[in-house]
PDB file of C-alpha atoms in Angstrom:
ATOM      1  CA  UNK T   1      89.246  38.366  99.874  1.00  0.00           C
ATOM      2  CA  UNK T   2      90.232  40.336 102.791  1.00  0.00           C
ATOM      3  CA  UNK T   3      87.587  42.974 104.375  1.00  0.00           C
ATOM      4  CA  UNK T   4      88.666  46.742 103.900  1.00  0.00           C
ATOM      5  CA  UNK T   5      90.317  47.728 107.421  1.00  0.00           C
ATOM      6  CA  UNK T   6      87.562  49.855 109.415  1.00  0.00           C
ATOM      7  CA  UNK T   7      88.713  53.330 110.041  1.00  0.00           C
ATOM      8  CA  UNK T   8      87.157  54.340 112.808  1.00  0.00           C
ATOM      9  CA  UNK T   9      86.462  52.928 116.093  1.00  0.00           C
ATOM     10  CA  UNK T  10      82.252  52.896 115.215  1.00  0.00           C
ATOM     11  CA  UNK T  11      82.974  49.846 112.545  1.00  0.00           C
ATOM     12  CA  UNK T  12      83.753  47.095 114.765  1.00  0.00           C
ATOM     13  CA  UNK T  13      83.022  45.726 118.332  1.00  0.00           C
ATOM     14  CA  UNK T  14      86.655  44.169 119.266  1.00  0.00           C
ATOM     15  CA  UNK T  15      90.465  44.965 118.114  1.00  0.00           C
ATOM     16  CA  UNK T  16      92.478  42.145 118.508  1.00  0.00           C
ATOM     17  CA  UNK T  17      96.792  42.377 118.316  1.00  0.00           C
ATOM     18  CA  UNK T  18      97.802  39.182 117.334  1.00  0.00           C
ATOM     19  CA  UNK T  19     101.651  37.642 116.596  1.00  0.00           C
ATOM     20  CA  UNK T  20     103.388  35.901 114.644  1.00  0.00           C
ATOM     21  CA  UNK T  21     106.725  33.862 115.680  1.00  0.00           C
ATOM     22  CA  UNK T  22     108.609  31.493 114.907  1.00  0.00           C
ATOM     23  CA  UNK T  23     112.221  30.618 112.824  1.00  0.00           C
ATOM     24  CA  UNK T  24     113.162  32.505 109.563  1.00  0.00           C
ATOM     25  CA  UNK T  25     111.523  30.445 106.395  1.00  0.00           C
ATOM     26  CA  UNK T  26     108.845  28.633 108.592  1.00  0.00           C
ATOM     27  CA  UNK T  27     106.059  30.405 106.063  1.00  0.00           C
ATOM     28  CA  UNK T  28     105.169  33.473 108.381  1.00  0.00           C
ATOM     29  CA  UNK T  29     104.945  35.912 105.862  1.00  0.00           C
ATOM     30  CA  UNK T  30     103.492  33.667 103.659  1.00  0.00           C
ATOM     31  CA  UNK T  31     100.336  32.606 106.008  1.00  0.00           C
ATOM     32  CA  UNK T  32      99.919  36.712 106.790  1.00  0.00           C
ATOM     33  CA  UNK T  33      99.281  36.897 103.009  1.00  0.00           C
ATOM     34  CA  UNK T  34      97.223  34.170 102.736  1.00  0.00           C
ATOM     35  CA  UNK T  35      94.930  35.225 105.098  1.00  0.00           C
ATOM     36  CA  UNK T  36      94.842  38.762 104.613  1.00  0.00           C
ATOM     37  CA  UNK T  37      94.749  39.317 101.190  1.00  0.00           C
ATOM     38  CA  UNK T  38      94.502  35.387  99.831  1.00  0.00           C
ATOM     39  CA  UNK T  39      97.579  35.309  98.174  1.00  0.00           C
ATOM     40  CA  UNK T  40     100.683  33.138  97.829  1.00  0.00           C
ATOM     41  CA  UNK T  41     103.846  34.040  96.736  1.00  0.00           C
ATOM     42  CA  UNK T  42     107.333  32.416  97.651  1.00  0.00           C
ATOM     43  CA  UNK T  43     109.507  35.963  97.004  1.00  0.00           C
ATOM     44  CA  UNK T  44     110.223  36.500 100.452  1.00  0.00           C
ATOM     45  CA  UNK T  45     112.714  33.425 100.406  1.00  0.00           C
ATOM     46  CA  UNK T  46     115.976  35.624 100.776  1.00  0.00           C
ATOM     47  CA  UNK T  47     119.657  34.323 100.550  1.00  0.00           C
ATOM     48  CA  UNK T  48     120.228  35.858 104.156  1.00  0.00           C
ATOM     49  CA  UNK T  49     117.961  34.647 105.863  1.00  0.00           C
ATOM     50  CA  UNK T  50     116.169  37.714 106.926  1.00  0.00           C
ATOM     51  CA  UNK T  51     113.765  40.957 105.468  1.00  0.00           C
ATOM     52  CA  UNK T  52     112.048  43.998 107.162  1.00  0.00           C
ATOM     53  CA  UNK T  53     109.345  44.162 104.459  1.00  0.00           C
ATOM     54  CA  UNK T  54     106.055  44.040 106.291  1.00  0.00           C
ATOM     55  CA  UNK T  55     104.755  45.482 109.580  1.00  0.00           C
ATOM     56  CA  UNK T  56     101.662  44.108 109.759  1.00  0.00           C
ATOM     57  CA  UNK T  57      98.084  43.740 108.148  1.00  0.00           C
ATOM     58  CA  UNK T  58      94.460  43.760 108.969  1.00  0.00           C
ATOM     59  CA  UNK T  59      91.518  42.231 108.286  1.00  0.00           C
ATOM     60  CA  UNK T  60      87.673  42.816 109.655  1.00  0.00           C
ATOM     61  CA  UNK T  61      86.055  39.626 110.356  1.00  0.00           C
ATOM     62  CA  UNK T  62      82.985  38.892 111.733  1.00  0.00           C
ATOM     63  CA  UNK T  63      82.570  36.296 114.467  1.00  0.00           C
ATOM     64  CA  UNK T  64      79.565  35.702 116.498  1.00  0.00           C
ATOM     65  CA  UNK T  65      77.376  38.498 115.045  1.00  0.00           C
ATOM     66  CA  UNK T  66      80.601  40.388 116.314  1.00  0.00           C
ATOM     67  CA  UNK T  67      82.880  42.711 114.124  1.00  0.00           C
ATOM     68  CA  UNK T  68      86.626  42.083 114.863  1.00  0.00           C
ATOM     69  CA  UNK T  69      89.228  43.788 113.524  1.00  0.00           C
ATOM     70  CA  UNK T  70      92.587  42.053 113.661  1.00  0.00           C
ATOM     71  CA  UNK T  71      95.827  43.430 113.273  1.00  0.00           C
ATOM     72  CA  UNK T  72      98.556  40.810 112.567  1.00  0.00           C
ATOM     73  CA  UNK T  73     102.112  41.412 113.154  1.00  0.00           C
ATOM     74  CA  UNK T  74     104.851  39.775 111.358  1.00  0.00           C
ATOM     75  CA  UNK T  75     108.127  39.122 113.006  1.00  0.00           C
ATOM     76  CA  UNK T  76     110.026  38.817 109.821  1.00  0.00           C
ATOM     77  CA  UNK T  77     113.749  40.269 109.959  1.00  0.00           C
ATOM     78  CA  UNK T  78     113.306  40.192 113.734  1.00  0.00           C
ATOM     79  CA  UNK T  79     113.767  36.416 114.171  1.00  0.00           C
ATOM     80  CA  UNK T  80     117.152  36.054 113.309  1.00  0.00           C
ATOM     81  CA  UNK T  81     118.530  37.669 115.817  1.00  0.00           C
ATOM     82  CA  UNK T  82     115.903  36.893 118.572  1.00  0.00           C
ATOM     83  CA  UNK T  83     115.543  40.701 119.098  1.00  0.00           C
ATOM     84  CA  UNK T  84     111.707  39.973 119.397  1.00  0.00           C
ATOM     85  CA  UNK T  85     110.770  41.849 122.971  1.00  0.00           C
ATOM     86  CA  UNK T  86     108.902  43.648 125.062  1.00  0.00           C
ATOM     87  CA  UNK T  87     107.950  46.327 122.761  1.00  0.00           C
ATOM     88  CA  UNK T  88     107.150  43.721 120.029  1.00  0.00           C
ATOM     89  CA  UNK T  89     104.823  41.711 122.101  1.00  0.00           C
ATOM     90  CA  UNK T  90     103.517  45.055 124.166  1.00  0.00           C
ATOM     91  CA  UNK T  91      99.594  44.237 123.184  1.00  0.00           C
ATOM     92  CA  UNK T  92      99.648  41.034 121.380  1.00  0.00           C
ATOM     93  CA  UNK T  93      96.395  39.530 122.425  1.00  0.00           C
ATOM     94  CA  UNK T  94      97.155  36.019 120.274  1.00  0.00           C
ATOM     95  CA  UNK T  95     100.475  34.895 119.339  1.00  0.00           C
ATOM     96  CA  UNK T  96     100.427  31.732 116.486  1.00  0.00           C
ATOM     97  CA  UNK T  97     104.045  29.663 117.231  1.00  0.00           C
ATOM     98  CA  UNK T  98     104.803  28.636 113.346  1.00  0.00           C
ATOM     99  CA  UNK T  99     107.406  25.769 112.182  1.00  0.00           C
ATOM    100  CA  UNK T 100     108.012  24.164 109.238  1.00  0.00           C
ATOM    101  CA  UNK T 101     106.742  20.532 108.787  1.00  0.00           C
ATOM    102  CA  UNK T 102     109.998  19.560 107.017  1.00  0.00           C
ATOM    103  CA  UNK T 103     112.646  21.295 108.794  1.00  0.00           C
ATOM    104  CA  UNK T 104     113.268  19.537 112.091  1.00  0.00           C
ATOM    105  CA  UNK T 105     114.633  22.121 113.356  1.00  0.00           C
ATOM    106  CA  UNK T 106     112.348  25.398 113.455  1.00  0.00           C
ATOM    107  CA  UNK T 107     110.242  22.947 115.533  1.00  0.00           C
ATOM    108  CA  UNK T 108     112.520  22.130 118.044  1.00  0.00           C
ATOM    109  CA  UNK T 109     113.078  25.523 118.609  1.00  0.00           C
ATOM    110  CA  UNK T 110     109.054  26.224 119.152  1.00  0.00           C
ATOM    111  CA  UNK T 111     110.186  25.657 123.009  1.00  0.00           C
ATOM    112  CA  UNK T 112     112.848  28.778 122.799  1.00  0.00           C
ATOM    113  CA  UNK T 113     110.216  30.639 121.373  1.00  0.00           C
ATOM    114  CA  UNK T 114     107.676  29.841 124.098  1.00  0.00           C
ATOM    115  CA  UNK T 115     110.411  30.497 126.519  1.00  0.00           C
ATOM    116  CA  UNK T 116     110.609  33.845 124.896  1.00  0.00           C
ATOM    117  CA  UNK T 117     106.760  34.952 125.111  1.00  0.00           C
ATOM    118  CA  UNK T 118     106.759  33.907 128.906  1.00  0.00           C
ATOM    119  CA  UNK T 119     109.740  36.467 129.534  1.00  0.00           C
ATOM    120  CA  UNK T 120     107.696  39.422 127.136  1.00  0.00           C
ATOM    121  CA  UNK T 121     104.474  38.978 126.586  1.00  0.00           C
ATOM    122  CA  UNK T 122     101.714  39.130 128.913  1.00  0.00           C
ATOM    123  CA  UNK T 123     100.641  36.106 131.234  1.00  0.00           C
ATOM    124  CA  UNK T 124      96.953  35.759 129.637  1.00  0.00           C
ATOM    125  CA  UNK T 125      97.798  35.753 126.327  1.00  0.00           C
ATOM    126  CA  UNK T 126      96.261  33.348 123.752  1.00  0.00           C
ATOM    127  CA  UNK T 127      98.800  30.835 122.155  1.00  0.00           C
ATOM    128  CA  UNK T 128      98.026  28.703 119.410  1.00  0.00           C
ATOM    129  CA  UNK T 129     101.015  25.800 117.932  1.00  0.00           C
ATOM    130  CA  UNK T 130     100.771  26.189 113.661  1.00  0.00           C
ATOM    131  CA  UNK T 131     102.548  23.495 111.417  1.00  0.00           C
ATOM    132  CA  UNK T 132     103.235  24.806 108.102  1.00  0.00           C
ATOM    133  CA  UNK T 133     103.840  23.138 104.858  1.00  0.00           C
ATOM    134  CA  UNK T 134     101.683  20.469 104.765  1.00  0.00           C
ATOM    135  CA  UNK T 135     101.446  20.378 101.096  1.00  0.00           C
ATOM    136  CA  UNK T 136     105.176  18.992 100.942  1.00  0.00           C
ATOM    137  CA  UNK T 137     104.543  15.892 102.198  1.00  0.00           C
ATOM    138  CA  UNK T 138     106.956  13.929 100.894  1.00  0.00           C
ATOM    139  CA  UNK T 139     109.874  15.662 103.082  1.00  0.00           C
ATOM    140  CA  UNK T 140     108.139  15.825 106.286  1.00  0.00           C
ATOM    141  CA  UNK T 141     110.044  14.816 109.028  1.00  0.00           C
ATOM    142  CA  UNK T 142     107.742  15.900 111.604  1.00  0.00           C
ATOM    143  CA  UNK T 143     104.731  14.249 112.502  1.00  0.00           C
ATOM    144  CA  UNK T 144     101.616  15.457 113.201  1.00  0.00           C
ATOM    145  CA  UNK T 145     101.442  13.173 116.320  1.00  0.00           C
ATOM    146  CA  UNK T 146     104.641  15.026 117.420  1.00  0.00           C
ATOM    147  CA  UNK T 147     102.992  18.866 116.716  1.00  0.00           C
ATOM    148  CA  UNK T 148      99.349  17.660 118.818  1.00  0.00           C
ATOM    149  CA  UNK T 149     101.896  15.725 121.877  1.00  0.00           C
ATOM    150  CA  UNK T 150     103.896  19.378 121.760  1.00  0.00           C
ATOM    151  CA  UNK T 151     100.473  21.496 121.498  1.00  0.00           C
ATOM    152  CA  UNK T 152      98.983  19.382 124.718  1.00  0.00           C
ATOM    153  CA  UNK T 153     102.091  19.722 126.526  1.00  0.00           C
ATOM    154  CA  UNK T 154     101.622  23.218 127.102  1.00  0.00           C
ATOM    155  CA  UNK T 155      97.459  23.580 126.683  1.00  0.00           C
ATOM    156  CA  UNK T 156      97.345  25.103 123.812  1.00  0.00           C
ATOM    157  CA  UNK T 157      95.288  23.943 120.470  1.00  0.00           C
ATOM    158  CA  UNK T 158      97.314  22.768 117.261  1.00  0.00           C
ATOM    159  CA  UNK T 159      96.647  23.088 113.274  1.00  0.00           C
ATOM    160  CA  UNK T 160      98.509  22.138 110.412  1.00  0.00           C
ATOM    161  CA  UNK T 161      98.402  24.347 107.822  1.00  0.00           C
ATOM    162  CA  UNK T 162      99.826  25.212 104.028  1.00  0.00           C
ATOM    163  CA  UNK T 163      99.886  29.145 102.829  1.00  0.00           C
ATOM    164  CA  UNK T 164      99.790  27.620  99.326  1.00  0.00           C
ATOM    165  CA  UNK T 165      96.811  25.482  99.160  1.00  0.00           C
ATOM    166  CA  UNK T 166      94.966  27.539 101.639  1.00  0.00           C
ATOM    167  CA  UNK T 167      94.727  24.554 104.144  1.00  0.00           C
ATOM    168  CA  UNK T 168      93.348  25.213 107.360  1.00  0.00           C
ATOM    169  CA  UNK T 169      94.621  29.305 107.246  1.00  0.00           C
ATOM    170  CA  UNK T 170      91.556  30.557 107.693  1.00  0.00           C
ATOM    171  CA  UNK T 171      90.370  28.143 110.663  1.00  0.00           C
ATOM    172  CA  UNK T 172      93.733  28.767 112.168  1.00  0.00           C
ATOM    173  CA  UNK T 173      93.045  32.638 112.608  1.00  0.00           C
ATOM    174  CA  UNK T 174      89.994  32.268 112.772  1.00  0.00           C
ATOM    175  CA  UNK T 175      90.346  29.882 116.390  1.00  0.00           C
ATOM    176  CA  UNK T 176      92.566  31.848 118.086  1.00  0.00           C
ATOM    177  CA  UNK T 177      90.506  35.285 117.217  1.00  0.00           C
ATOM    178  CA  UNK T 178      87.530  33.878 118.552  1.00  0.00           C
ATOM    179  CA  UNK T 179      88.815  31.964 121.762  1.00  0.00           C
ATOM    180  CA  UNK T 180      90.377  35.560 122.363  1.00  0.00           C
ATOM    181  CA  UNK T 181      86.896  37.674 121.980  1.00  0.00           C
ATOM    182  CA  UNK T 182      85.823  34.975 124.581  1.00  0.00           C
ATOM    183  CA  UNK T 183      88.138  35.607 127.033  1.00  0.00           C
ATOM    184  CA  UNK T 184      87.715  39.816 126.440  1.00  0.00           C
ATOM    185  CA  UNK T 185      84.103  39.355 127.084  1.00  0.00           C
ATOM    186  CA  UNK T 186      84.293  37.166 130.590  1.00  0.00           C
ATOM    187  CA  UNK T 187      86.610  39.697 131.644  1.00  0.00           C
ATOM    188  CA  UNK T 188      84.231  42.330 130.715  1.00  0.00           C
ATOM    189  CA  UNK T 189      81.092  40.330 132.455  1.00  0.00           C
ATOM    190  CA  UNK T 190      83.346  39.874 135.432  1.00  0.00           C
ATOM    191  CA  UNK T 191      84.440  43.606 136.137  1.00  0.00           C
ATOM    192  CA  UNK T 192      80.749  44.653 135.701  1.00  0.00           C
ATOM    193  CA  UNK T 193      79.664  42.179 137.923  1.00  0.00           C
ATOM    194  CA  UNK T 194      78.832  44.116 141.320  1.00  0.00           C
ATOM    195  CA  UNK T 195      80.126  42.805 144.663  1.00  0.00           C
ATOM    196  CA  UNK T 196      78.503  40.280 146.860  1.00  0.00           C
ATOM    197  CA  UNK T 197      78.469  40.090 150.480  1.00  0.00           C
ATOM    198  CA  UNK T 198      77.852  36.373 151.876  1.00  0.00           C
ATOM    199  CA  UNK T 199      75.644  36.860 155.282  1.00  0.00           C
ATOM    200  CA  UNK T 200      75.878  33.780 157.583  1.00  0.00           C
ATOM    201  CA  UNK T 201      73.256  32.607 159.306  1.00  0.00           C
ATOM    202  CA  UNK T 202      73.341  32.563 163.145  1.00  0.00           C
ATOM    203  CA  UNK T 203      73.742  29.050 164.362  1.00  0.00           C
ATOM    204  CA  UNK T 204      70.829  28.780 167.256  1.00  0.00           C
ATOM    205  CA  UNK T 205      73.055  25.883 168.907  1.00  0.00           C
ATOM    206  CA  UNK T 206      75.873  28.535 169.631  1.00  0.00           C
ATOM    207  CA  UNK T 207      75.461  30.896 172.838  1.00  0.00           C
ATOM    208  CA  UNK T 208      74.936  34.056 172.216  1.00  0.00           C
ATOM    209  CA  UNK T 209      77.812  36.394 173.167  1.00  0.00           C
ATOM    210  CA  UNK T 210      75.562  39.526 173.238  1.00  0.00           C
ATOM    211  CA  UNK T 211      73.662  37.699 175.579  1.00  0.00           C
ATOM    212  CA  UNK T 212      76.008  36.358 178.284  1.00  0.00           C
ATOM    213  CA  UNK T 213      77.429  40.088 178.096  1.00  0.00           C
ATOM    214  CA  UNK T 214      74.304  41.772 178.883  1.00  0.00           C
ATOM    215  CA  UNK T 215      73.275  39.061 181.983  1.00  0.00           C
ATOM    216  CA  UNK T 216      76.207  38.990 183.481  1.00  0.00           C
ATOM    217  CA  UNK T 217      75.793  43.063 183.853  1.00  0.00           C
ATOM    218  CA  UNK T 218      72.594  42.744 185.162  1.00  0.00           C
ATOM    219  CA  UNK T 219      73.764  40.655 188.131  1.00  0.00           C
TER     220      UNK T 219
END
Protein backbone atom coordinates (compact mmCIF):
# COMPACT_ATOMS: atom_id res chain seq x y z
CA UNK A 1 0.00 0.00 0.00
CA UNK A 2 1.04 3.45 -0.60
CA UNK A 3 2.82 5.52 2.40
CA UNK A 4 0.61 8.49 3.78
CA UNK A 5 2.08 11.73 1.93
CA UNK A 6 4.41 13.61 4.60
CA UNK A 7 3.10 16.99 5.42
CA UNK A 8 5.74 18.82 6.31
CA UNK A 9 9.11 19.35 5.04
CA UNK A 10 10.75 17.51 8.56
CA UNK A 11 9.33 13.90 7.17
CA UNK A 12 11.52 13.28 4.36
CA UNK A 13 15.11 14.00 3.05
CA UNK A 14 14.36 14.47 -0.92
CA UNK A 15 11.12 15.64 -3.07
CA UNK A 16 11.26 14.34 -6.30
CA UNK A 17 8.67 15.77 -9.45
CA UNK A 18 8.43 13.09 -11.68
CA UNK A 19 6.27 12.71 -15.27
CA UNK A 20 4.40 10.84 -16.96
CA UNK A 21 4.04 10.91 -20.98
CA UNK A 22 3.21 9.25 -23.50
CA UNK A 23 -0.08 8.56 -26.12
CA UNK A 24 -3.72 8.48 -24.79
CA UNK A 25 -4.57 4.61 -23.65
CA UNK A 26 -0.81 3.60 -23.26
CA UNK A 27 -1.81 2.67 -19.34
CA UNK A 28 -0.57 6.03 -17.69
CA UNK A 29 -3.20 6.43 -15.39
CA UNK A 30 -3.34 3.01 -14.80
CA UNK A 31 0.55 2.52 -13.68
CA UNK A 32 0.00 5.97 -11.35
CA UNK A 33 -2.61 3.80 -9.56
CA UNK A 34 -0.78 0.90 -9.38
CA UNK A 35 1.94 2.31 -7.77
CA UNK A 36 0.44 4.72 -5.61
CA UNK A 37 -2.32 3.20 -4.15
CA UNK A 38 -1.92 -0.65 -5.69
CA UNK A 39 -4.85 -0.66 -7.60
CA UNK A 40 -6.09 -1.54 -11.08
CA UNK A 41 -8.97 -0.46 -12.69
CA UNK A 42 -9.64 -0.09 -16.57
CA UNK A 43 -12.51 2.95 -16.11
CA UNK A 44 -10.43 5.52 -17.45
CA UNK A 45 -10.81 3.92 -21.05
CA UNK A 46 -13.05 6.85 -22.49
CA UNK A 47 -14.80 6.88 -25.98
CA UNK A 48 -12.86 10.26 -26.72
CA UNK A 49 -9.91 9.57 -26.16
CA UNK A 50 -9.13 11.95 -23.43
CA UNK A 51 -10.02 12.86 -19.33
CA UNK A 52 -8.79 15.59 -16.86
CA UNK A 53 -9.43 13.36 -13.83
CA UNK A 54 -6.19 13.25 -11.92
CA UNK A 55 -3.43 15.78 -11.16
CA UNK A 56 -1.14 13.85 -9.58
CA UNK A 57 -0.29 11.54 -6.50
CA UNK A 58 2.32 10.87 -3.94
CA UNK A 59 3.92 8.38 -2.29
CA UNK A 60 6.88 8.38 0.58
CA UNK A 61 9.37 5.82 -0.14
CA UNK A 62 12.35 5.06 1.40
CA UNK A 63 15.54 4.46 -0.56
CA UNK A 64 18.95 4.19 0.80
CA UNK A 65 18.10 4.83 4.49
CA UNK A 66 16.67 8.01 2.63
CA UNK A 67 12.97 9.29 2.83
CA UNK A 68 11.69 10.40 -0.65
CA UNK A 69 8.67 11.78 -1.31
CA UNK A 70 7.51 11.59 -4.91
CA UNK A 71 4.98 13.45 -6.54
CA UNK A 72 3.82 11.91 -9.87
CA UNK A 73 2.12 13.82 -12.47
CA UNK A 74 -0.22 12.43 -14.93
CA UNK A 75 -0.53 13.89 -18.34
CA UNK A 76 -3.91 12.47 -18.98
CA UNK A 77 -6.33 14.84 -21.11
CA UNK A 78 -3.17 16.75 -22.00
CA UNK A 79 -1.83 14.24 -24.56
CA UNK A 80 -4.22 14.55 -27.11
CA UNK A 81 -3.59 17.63 -28.08
CA UNK A 82 0.22 17.74 -27.34
CA UNK A 83 -0.45 20.84 -25.14
CA UNK A 84 2.12 19.24 -22.66
CA UNK A 85 4.75 22.38 -22.03
CA UNK A 86 6.78 24.34 -20.26
CA UNK A 87 4.65 24.81 -17.32
CA UNK A 88 3.86 21.03 -17.27
CA UNK A 89 7.39 19.91 -17.23
CA UNK A 90 8.58 23.22 -15.03
CA UNK A 91 10.25 20.80 -12.13
CA UNK A 92 9.90 17.35 -13.36
CA UNK A 93 12.99 15.76 -12.00
CA UNK A 94 12.09 12.10 -13.84
CA UNK A 95 9.93 11.77 -16.73
CA UNK A 96 8.82 7.73 -17.53
CA UNK A 97 8.10 7.71 -21.70
CA UNK A 98 5.05 4.99 -21.63
CA UNK A 99 3.69 2.96 -24.85
CA UNK A 100 1.63 0.28 -25.27
CA UNK A 101 3.19 -3.16 -26.14
CA UNK A 102 0.37 -3.87 -28.64
CA UNK A 103 -0.29 -0.71 -30.30
CA UNK A 104 2.48 -0.02 -32.78
CA UNK A 105 1.84 3.10 -32.82
CA UNK A 106 2.08 4.95 -29.28
CA UNK A 107 5.64 3.57 -29.65
CA UNK A 108 6.59 5.06 -32.65
CA UNK A 109 5.59 8.16 -31.40
CA UNK A 110 7.98 7.73 -28.07
CA UNK A 111 10.50 9.81 -30.48
CA UNK A 112 7.84 12.92 -30.76
CA UNK A 113 7.57 12.72 -27.25
CA UNK A 114 11.32 12.83 -26.58
CA UNK A 115 11.46 15.55 -29.10
CA UNK A 116 8.99 17.27 -26.90
CA UNK A 117 10.89 17.02 -23.38
CA UNK A 118 14.15 18.34 -25.15
CA UNK A 119 12.15 21.60 -26.25
CA UNK A 120 10.44 21.88 -22.29
CA UNK A 121 11.94 20.21 -19.87
CA UNK A 122 15.18 20.76 -18.38
CA UNK A 123 18.56 19.40 -19.94
CA UNK A 124 19.47 17.08 -16.77
CA UNK A 125 16.47 15.49 -16.39
CA UNK A 126 16.14 11.72 -15.71
CA UNK A 127 14.36 9.70 -18.55
CA UNK A 128 13.39 6.29 -18.25
CA UNK A 129 11.59 4.18 -21.70
CA UNK A 130 8.32 2.01 -19.95
CA UNK A 131 6.52 -0.74 -22.10
CA UNK A 132 3.16 -1.38 -20.87
CA UNK A 133 0.90 -4.28 -21.23
CA UNK A 134 2.90 -7.06 -20.99
CA UNK A 135 0.25 -9.25 -19.70
CA UNK A 136 -1.45 -9.22 -23.30
CA UNK A 137 0.89 -11.10 -24.91
CA UNK A 138 -0.78 -12.57 -27.45
CA UNK A 139 -1.28 -9.10 -29.44
CA UNK A 140 2.08 -7.73 -29.02
CA UNK A 141 3.47 -6.37 -31.91
CA UNK A 142 6.35 -4.82 -30.35
CA UNK A 143 9.24 -6.54 -29.20
CA UNK A 144 11.08 -6.20 -26.35
CA UNK A 145 14.33 -6.27 -28.45
CA UNK A 146 12.80 -3.22 -30.26
CA UNK A 147 11.88 -1.19 -26.65
CA UNK A 148 15.90 -2.09 -25.15
CA UNK A 149 17.49 -1.06 -29.15
CA UNK A 150 15.09 2.31 -28.66
CA UNK A 151 16.06 2.70 -24.76
CA UNK A 152 20.05 2.41 -25.78
CA UNK A 153 19.62 4.66 -28.57
CA UNK A 154 19.15 7.52 -26.47
CA UNK A 155 20.99 6.25 -22.92
CA UNK A 156 18.34 5.77 -21.09
CA UNK A 157 17.29 2.37 -19.08
CA UNK A 158 14.11 0.31 -20.28
CA UNK A 159 11.31 -1.88 -18.34
CA UNK A 160 8.42 -3.62 -19.40
CA UNK A 161 5.75 -3.41 -17.29
CA UNK A 162 1.77 -4.42 -16.72
CA UNK A 163 -0.49 -2.06 -14.23
CA UNK A 164 -2.62 -5.21 -13.89
CA UNK A 165 -0.40 -7.89 -12.70
CA UNK A 166 1.83 -5.51 -10.93
CA UNK A 167 4.88 -6.47 -13.17
CA UNK A 168 7.88 -4.60 -12.75
CA UNK A 169 5.73 -1.13 -11.46
CA UNK A 170 7.33 -0.89 -8.54
CA UNK A 171 11.07 -1.45 -9.88
CA UNK A 172 10.17 0.93 -12.61
CA UNK A 173 9.59 3.93 -10.10
CA UNK A 174 11.52 2.77 -7.99
CA UNK A 175 14.89 3.08 -10.71
CA UNK A 176 14.32 6.23 -11.88
CA UNK A 177 13.64 7.73 -8.13
CA UNK A 178 16.76 6.46 -7.02
CA UNK A 179 19.16 7.19 -10.07
CA UNK A 180 17.56 10.78 -9.50
CA UNK A 181 18.47 11.09 -5.52
CA UNK A 182 21.96 10.13 -6.99
CA UNK A 183 22.36 12.72 -9.21
CA UNK A 184 20.73 15.48 -6.38
CA UNK A 185 23.36 14.35 -4.04
CA UNK A 186 26.67 14.69 -6.50
CA UNK A 187 25.37 17.95 -7.23
CA UNK A 188 25.08 18.70 -3.65
CA UNK A 189 28.80 17.15 -2.87
CA UNK A 190 30.00 19.17 -5.80
CA UNK A 191 28.70 22.77 -4.82
CA UNK A 192 30.04 22.17 -1.25
CA UNK A 193 33.16 21.17 -2.47
CA UNK A 194 35.58 24.29 -1.83
CA UNK A 195 37.87 25.56 -4.61
CA UNK A 196 41.29 24.34 -5.43
CA UNK A 197 44.15 26.21 -6.64
CA UNK A 198 46.80 23.95 -8.65
CA UNK A 199 50.46 25.53 -7.74
CA UNK A 200 53.12 24.53 -10.34
CA UNK A 201 56.27 23.76 -9.49
CA UNK A 202 59.18 25.90 -10.79
CA UNK A 203 61.07 24.01 -13.41
CA UNK A 204 64.97 24.50 -12.22
CA UNK A 205 65.99 23.91 -16.05
CA UNK A 206 64.11 27.24 -17.01
CA UNK A 207 66.01 30.71 -16.40
CA UNK A 208 64.77 32.62 -14.06
CA UNK A 209 63.14 35.85 -15.31
CA UNK A 210 63.38 37.58 -11.87
CA UNK A 211 66.83 36.89 -12.14
CA UNK A 212 68.07 38.12 -15.54
CA UNK A 213 65.90 41.32 -14.54
CA UNK A 214 67.65 42.06 -11.44
CA UNK A 215 71.50 41.39 -13.11
CA UNK A 216 71.07 43.10 -15.89
CA UNK A 217 70.22 46.30 -13.45
CA UNK A 218 73.08 45.78 -11.56
CA UNK A 219 75.42 46.21 -14.55
Amino acid sequence: MAAAPSRSRGDYDHLIKLLLIGDSGVGKSCLLLRFSDDTFTTSFITTIGYRLSIDFKVRTVELDGKRVKLQIWDTAGQERFRTITTAYYRGAMGILLVYDVTDESSFNNIRNWIRNIEQHASDNVNKILVGNKVDMDAKRVVSTAQGQKLADEYGIKFFETSAKTNQNVEQVFFTIARDIKQRLTETVAAAAEPPTIQISRPDPDQPNPTSRWSSCCNT
